[in-house]
mmCIF file of C-alpha atoms in Angstrom:
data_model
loop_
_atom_site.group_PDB
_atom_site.id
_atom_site.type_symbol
_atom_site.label_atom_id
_atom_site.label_comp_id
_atom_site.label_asym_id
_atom_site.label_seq_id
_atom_site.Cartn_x
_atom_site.Cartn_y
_atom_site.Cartn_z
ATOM 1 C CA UNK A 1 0.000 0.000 0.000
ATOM 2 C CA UNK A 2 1.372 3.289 -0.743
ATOM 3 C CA UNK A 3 0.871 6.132 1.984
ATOM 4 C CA UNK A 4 0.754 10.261 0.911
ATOM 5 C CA UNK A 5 1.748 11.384 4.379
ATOM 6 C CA UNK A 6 1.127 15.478 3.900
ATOM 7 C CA UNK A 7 2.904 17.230 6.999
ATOM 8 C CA UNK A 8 2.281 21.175 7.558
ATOM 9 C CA UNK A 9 6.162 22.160 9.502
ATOM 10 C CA UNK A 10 4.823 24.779 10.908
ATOM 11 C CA UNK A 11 1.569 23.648 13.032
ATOM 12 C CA UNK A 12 2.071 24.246 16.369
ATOM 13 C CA UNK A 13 2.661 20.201 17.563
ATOM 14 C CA UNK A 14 4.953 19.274 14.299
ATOM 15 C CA UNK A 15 8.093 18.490 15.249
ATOM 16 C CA UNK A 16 11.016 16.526 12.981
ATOM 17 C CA UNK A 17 11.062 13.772 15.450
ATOM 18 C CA UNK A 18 7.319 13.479 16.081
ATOM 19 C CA UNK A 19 7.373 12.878 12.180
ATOM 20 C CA UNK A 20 9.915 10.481 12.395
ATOM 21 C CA UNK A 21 7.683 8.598 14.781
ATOM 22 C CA UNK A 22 4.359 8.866 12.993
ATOM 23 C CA UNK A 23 5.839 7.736 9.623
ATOM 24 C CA UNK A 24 7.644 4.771 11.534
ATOM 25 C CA UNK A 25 3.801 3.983 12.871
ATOM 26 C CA UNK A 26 2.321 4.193 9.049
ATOM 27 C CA UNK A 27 4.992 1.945 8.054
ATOM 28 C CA UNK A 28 3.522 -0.771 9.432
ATOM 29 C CA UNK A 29 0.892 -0.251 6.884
ATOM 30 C CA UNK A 30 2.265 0.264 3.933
ATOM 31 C CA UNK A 31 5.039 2.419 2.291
ATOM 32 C CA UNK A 32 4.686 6.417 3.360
ATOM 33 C CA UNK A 33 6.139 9.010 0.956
ATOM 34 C CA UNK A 34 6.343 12.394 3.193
ATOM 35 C CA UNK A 35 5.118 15.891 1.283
ATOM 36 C CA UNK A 36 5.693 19.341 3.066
ATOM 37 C CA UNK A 37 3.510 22.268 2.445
ATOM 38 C CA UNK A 38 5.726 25.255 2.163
ATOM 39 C CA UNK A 39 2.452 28.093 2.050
ATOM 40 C CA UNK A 40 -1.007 28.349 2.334
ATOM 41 C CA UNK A 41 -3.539 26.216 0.099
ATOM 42 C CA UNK A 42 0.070 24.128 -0.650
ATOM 43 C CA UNK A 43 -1.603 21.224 0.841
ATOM 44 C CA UNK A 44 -4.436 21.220 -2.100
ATOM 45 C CA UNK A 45 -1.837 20.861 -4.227
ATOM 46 C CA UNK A 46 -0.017 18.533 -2.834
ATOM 47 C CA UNK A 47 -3.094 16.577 -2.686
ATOM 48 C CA UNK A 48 -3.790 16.699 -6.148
ATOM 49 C CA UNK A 49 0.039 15.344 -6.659
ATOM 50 C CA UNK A 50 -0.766 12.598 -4.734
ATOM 51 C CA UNK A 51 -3.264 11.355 -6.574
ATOM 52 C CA UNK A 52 -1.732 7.639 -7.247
ATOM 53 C CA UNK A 53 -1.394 6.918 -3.304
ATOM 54 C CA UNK A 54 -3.857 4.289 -1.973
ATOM 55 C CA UNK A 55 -4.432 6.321 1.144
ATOM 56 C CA UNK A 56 -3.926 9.992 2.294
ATOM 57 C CA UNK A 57 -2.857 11.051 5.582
ATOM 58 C CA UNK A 58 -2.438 15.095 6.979
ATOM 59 C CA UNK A 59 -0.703 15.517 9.886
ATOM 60 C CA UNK A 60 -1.425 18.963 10.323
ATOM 61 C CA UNK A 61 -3.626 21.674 12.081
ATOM 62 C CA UNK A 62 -7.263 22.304 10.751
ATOM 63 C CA UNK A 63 -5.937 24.844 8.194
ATOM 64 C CA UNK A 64 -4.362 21.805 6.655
ATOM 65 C CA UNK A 65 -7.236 19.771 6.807
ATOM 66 C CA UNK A 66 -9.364 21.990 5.650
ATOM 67 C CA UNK A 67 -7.444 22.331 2.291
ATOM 68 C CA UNK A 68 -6.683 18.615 1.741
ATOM 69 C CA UNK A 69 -10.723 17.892 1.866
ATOM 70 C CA UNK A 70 -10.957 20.922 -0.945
ATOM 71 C CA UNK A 71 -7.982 19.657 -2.647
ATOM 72 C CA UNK A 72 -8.792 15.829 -3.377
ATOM 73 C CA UNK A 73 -10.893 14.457 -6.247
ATOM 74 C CA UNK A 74 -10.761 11.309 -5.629
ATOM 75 C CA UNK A 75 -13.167 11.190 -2.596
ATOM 76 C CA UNK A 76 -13.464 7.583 -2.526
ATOM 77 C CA UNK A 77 -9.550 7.793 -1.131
ATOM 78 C CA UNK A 78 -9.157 6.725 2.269
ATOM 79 C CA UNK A 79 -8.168 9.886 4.255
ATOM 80 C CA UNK A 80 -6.519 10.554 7.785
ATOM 81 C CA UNK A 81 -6.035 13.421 10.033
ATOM 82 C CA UNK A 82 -3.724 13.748 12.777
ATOM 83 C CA UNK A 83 -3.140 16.766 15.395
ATOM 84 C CA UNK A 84 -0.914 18.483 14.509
ATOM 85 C CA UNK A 85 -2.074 22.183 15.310
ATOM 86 C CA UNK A 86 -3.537 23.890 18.508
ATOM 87 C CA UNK A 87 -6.813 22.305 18.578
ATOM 88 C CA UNK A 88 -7.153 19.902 15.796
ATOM 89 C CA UNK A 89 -10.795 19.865 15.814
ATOM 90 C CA UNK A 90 -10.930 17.336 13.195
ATOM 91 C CA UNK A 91 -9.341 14.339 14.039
ATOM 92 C CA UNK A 92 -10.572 14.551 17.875
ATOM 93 C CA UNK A 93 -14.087 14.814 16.899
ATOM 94 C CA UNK A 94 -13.269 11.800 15.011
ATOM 95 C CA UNK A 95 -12.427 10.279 17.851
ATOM 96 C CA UNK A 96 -8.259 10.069 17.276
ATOM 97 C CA UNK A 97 -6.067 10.887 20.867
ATOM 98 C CA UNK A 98 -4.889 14.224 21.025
ATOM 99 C CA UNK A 99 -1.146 12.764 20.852
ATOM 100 C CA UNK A 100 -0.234 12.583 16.951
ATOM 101 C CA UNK A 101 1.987 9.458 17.356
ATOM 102 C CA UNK A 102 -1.328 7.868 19.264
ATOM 103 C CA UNK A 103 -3.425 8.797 16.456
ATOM 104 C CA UNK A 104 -1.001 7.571 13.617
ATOM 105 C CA UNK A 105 -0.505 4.280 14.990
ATOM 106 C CA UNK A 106 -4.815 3.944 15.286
ATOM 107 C CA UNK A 107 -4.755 5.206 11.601
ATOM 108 C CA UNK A 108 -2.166 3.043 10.531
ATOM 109 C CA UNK A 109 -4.548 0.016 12.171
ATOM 110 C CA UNK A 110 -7.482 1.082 10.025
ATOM 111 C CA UNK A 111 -5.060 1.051 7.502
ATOM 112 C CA UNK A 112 -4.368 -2.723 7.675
ATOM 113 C CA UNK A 113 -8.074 -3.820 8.969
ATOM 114 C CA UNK A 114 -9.765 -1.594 5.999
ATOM 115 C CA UNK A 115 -11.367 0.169 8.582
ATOM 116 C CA UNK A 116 -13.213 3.213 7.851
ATOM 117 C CA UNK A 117 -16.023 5.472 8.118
ATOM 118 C CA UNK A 118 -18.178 7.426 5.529
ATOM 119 C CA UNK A 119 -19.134 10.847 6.874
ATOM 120 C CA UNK A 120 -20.997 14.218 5.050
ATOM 121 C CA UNK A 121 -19.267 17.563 4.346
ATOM 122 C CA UNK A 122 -19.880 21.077 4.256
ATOM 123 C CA UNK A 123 -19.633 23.552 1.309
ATOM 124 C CA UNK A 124 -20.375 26.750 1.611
ATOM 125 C CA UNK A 125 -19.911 29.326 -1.743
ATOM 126 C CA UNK A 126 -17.885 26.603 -2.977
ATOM 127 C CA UNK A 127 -15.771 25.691 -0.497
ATOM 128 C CA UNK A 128 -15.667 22.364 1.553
ATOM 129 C CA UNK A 129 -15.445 22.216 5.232
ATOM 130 C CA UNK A 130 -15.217 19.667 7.632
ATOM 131 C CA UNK A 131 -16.608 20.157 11.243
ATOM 132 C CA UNK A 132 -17.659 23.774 11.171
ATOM 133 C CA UNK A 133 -18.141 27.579 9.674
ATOM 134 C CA UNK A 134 -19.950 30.468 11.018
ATOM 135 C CA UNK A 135 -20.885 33.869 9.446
ATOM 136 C CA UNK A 136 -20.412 36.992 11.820
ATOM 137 C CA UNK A 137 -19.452 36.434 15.337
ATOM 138 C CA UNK A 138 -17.356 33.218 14.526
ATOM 139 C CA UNK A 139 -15.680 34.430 11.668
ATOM 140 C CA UNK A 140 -14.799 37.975 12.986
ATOM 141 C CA UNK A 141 -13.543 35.930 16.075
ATOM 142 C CA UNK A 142 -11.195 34.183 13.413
ATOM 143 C CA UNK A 143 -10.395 37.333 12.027
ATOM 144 C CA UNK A 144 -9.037 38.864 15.264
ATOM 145 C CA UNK A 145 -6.855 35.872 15.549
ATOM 146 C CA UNK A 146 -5.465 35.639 12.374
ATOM 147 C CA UNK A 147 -4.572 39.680 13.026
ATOM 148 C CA UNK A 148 -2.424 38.345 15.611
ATOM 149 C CA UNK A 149 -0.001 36.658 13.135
ATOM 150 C CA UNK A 150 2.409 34.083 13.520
ATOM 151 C CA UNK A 151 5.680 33.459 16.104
ATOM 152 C CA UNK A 152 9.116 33.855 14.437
ATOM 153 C CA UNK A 153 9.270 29.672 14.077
ATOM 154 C CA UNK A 154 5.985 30.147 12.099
ATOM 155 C CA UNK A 155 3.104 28.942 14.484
ATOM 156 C CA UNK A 156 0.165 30.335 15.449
ATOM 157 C CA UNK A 157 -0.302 32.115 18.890
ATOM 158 C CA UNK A 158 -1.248 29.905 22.117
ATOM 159 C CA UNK A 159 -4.702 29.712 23.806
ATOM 160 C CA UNK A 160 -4.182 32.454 25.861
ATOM 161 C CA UNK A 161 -3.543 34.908 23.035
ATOM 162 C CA UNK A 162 -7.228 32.935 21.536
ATOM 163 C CA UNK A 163 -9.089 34.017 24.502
ATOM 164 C CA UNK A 164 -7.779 37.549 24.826
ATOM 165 C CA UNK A 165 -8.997 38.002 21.575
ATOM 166 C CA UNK A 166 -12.465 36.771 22.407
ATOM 167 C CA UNK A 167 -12.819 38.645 24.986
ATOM 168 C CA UNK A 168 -11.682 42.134 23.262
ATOM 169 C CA UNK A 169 -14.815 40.947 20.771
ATOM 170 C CA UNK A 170 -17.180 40.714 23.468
ATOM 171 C CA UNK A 171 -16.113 44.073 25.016
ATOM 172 C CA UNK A 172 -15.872 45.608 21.630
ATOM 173 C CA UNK A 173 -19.797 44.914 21.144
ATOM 174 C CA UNK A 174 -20.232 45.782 24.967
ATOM 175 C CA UNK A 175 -21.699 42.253 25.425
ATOM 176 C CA UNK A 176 -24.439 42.985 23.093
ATOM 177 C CA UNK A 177 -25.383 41.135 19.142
ATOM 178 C CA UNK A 178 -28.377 42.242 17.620
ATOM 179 C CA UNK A 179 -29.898 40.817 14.669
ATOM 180 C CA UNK A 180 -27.747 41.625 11.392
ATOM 181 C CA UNK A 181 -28.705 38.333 9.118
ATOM 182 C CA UNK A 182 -31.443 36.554 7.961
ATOM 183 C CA UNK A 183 -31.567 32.467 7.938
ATOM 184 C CA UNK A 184 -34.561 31.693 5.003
ATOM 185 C CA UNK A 185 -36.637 29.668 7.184
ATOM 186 C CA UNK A 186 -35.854 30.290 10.536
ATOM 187 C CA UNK A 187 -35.838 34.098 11.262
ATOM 188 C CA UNK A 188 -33.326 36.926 12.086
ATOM 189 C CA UNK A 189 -30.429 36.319 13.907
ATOM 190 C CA UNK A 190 -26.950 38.076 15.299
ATOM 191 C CA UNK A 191 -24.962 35.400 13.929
ATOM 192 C CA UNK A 192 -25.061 31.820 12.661
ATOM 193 C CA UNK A 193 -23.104 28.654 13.924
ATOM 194 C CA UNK A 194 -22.649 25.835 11.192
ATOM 195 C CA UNK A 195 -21.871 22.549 12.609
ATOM 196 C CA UNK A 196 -21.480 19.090 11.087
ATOM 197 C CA UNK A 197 -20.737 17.122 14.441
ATOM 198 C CA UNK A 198 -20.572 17.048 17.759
ATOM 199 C CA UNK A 199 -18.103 19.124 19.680
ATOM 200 C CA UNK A 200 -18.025 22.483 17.308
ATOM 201 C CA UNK A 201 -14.724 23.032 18.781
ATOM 202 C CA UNK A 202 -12.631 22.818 21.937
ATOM 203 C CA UNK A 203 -11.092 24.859 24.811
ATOM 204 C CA UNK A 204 -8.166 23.255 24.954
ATOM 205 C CA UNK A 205 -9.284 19.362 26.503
ATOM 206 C CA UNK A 206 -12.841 20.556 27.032
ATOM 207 C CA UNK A 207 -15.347 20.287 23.788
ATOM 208 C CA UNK A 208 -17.774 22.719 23.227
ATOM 209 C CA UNK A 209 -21.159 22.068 22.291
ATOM 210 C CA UNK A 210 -22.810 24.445 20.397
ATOM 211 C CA UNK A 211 -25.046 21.948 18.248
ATOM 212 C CA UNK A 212 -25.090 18.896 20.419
ATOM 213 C CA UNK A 213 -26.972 16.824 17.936
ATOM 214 C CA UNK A 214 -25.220 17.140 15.000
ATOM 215 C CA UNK A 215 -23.520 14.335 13.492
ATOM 216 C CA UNK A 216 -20.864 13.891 11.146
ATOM 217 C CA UNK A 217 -23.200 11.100 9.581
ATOM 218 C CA UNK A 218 -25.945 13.648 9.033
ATOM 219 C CA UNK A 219 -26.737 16.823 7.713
ATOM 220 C CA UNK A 220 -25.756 19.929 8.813
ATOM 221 C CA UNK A 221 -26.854 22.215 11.918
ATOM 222 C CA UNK A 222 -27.116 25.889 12.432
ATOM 223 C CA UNK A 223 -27.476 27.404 15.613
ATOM 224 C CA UNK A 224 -28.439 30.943 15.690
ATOM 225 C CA UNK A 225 -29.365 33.197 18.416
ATOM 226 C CA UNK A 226 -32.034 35.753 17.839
ATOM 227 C CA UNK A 227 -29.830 38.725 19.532
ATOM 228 C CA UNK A 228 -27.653 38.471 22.414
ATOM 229 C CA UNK A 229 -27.079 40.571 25.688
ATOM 230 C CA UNK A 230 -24.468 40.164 28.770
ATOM 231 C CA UNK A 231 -26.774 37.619 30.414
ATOM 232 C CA UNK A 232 -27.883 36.135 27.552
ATOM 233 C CA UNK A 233 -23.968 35.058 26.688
ATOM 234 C CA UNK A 234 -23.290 33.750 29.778
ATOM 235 C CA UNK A 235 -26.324 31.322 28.910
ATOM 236 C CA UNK A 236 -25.106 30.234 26.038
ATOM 237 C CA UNK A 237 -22.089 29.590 27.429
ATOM 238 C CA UNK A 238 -23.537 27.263 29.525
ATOM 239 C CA UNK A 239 -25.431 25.660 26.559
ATOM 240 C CA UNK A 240 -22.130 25.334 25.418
ATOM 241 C CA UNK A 241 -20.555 23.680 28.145
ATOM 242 C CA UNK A 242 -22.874 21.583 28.732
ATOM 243 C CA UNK A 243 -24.514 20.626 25.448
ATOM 244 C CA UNK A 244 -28.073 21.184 26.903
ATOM 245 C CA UNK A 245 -31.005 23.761 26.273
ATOM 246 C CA UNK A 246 -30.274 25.770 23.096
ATOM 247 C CA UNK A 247 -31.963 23.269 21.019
ATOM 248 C CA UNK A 248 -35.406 24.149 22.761
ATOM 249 C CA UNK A 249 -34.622 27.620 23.798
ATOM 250 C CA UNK A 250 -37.070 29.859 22.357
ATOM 251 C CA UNK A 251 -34.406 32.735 21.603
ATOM 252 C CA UNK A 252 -32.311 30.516 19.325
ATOM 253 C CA UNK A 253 -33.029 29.194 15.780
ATOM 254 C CA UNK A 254 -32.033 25.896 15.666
ATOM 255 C CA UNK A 255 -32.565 23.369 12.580
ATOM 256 C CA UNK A 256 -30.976 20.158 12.720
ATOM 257 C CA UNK A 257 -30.142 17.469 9.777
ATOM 258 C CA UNK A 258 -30.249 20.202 6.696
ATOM 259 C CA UNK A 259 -29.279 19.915 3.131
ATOM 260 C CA UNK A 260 -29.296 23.624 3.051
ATOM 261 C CA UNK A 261 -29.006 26.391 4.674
ATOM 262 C CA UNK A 262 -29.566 29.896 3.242
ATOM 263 C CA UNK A 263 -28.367 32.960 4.892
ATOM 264 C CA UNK A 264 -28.874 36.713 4.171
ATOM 265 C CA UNK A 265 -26.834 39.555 5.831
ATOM 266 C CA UNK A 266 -27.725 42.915 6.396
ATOM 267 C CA UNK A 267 -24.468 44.297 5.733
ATOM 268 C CA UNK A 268 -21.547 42.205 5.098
ATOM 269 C CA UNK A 269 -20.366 39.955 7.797
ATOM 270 C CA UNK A 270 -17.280 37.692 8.361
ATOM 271 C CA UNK A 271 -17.579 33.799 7.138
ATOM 272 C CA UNK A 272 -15.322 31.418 8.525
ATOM 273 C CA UNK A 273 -14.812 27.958 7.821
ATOM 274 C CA UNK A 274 -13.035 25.602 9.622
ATOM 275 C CA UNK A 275 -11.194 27.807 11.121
ATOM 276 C CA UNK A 276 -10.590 29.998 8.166
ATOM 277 C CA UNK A 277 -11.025 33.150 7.277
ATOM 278 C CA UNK A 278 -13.271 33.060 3.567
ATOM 279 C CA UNK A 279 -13.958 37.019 4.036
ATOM 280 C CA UNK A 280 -16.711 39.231 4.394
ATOM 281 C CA UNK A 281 -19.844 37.972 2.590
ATOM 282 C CA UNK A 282 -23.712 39.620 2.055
ATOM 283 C CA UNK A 283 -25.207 36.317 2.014
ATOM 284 C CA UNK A 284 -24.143 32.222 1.933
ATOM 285 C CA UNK A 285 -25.248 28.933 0.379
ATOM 286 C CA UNK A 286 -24.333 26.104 3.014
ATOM 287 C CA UNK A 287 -25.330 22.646 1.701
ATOM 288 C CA UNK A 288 -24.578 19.251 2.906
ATOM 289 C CA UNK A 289 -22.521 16.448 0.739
ATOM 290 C CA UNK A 290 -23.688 13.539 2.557
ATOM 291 C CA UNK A 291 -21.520 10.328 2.555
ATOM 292 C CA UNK A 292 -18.739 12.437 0.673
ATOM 293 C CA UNK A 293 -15.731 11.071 2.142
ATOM 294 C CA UNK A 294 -14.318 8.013 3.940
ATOM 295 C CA UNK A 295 -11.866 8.441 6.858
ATOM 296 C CA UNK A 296 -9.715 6.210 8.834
ATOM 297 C CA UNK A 297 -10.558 5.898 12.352
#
């Protein structure tokens, strides 16, 4: 079996001997050939070059993840995704450990035992995504972070820098989101949460549920709160927590299991996916590719 092992340098948990060790664990599957992104969409292309492997592996951060899924054609190619960033969203809400070696030698095991598992995308205006997008709050929170830029090795700022910036956002608005954007269906809202599964994201080991029943499996969910003051944050920061009440709460639209999901924005608004920021956008087109994509797990 040949292996396209795609590694992104200069995600904050790549290291020359943690590659070492996760090509020495996908060894025992088959033969790996390594590929380095050098810049941003490189992976895509690096994808595409890799288009006579039996199996595709990214050992990267979501960034990198995020570009292989819009990069590869061939979507009935086995694909895996190990952490290799900050928070790696991807490959833990898979179910993969947190610890890339872990994860490459349970990838390399689905490797050998054919074991894998089909799951739907997201594309929004085009582009795929894999666990999550947003348009306003979550992308301008993106934004802010991206501002930031990069440490002089290349990586991306810590969690600390993460939450300083979400908390100049909140401030910025004074605690307060009115409506700006309309979701055809479901009403006016101050922003709108895309998930396809369950945890949107994490603070550092602790998930965060904003749309507790989506499933990768499934369609996609949007979660959208009608308009937000200082109390009404701190509740859905405990919906968040705790992965209870915003689906009945009478405040937020919620639709669960959608092919599509149409947005309209008053003005234009941020739009995030996966992490990444897609710019500002007057309206979006989220639809679901069900059973797109197989992944090792």
């Amino acid at each position: 079996m040949d292996i396209a092992l795609i590694v992104n340098p200069f995600a904050s948990a790549v290291t020359e001997e943690r590659v070492r060790a996760v090509e020495a664990e996908l060894r025992t599957a088959g033969d790996v050939e390594i590929l380095l992104t050098e810049r941003p969409l490189h992976a895509s292309e690096l994808v595409a070059q890799a288009s006579g492997a039996d199996a595709l592996v990214v050992y990267s951060g979501d960034g990198g993840f995020n570009e292989a899924l819009n990069g590869v054609e061939r979507l009935v190619l086995p694909l895996g995704f190990l952490p290799g960033g900050r928070t790696s969203v991807l490959p833990r809400a898979l179910g993969l450990p947190r610890d890339p070696v872990a994860a490459a030698r349970q990838v390399a095991e689905a490797l050998r035992r054919e074991r894998t598992r089909t799951i739907t995308l997201g594309r929004v205006n085009g582009r795929r995504f894999g666990f999550s997008a947003g348009v306003g709050l979550d992308g301008e929170l993106v934004r802010r972070v991206d501002a930031l830029g990069r440490r002089q090795d290349g990586r991306r700022p810590g969690d600390l820098a993460y939450l300083l910036a979400a908390a100049a956002l909140v401030g910025g608005h004074r605690g307060r989101f009115e409506p700006v954007l309309e979701i055809v269906g479901l009403g006016r809202a101050a922003f709108a949460l895309i998930a396809n599964c369950d945890p949107y994201t994490f603070a550092g080991r602790v998930p965060i549920h904003v749309a507790p029943d989506a499933r990768f499996e499934s369609g996609l969910d949007v979660v959208a709160p009608a308009a937000v003051g200082p109390l009404g944050l701190a509740r859905l920061l405990r919906y968040a927590f705790s992965g209870r009440g915003q689906t009945d709460a009478g405040d937020v639209r919620y639709g669960h299991d959608l092919d599509r999901i149409e947005i309209v924005c008053d003005r234009p608004l941020p739009l995030q996916t996966d992490g990444e920021d897609l710019g500002d956008v007057e309206g979006a087109v989220f639809k679901a590719e069900r059973d797109a994509v197989r992944v090792l797990v």
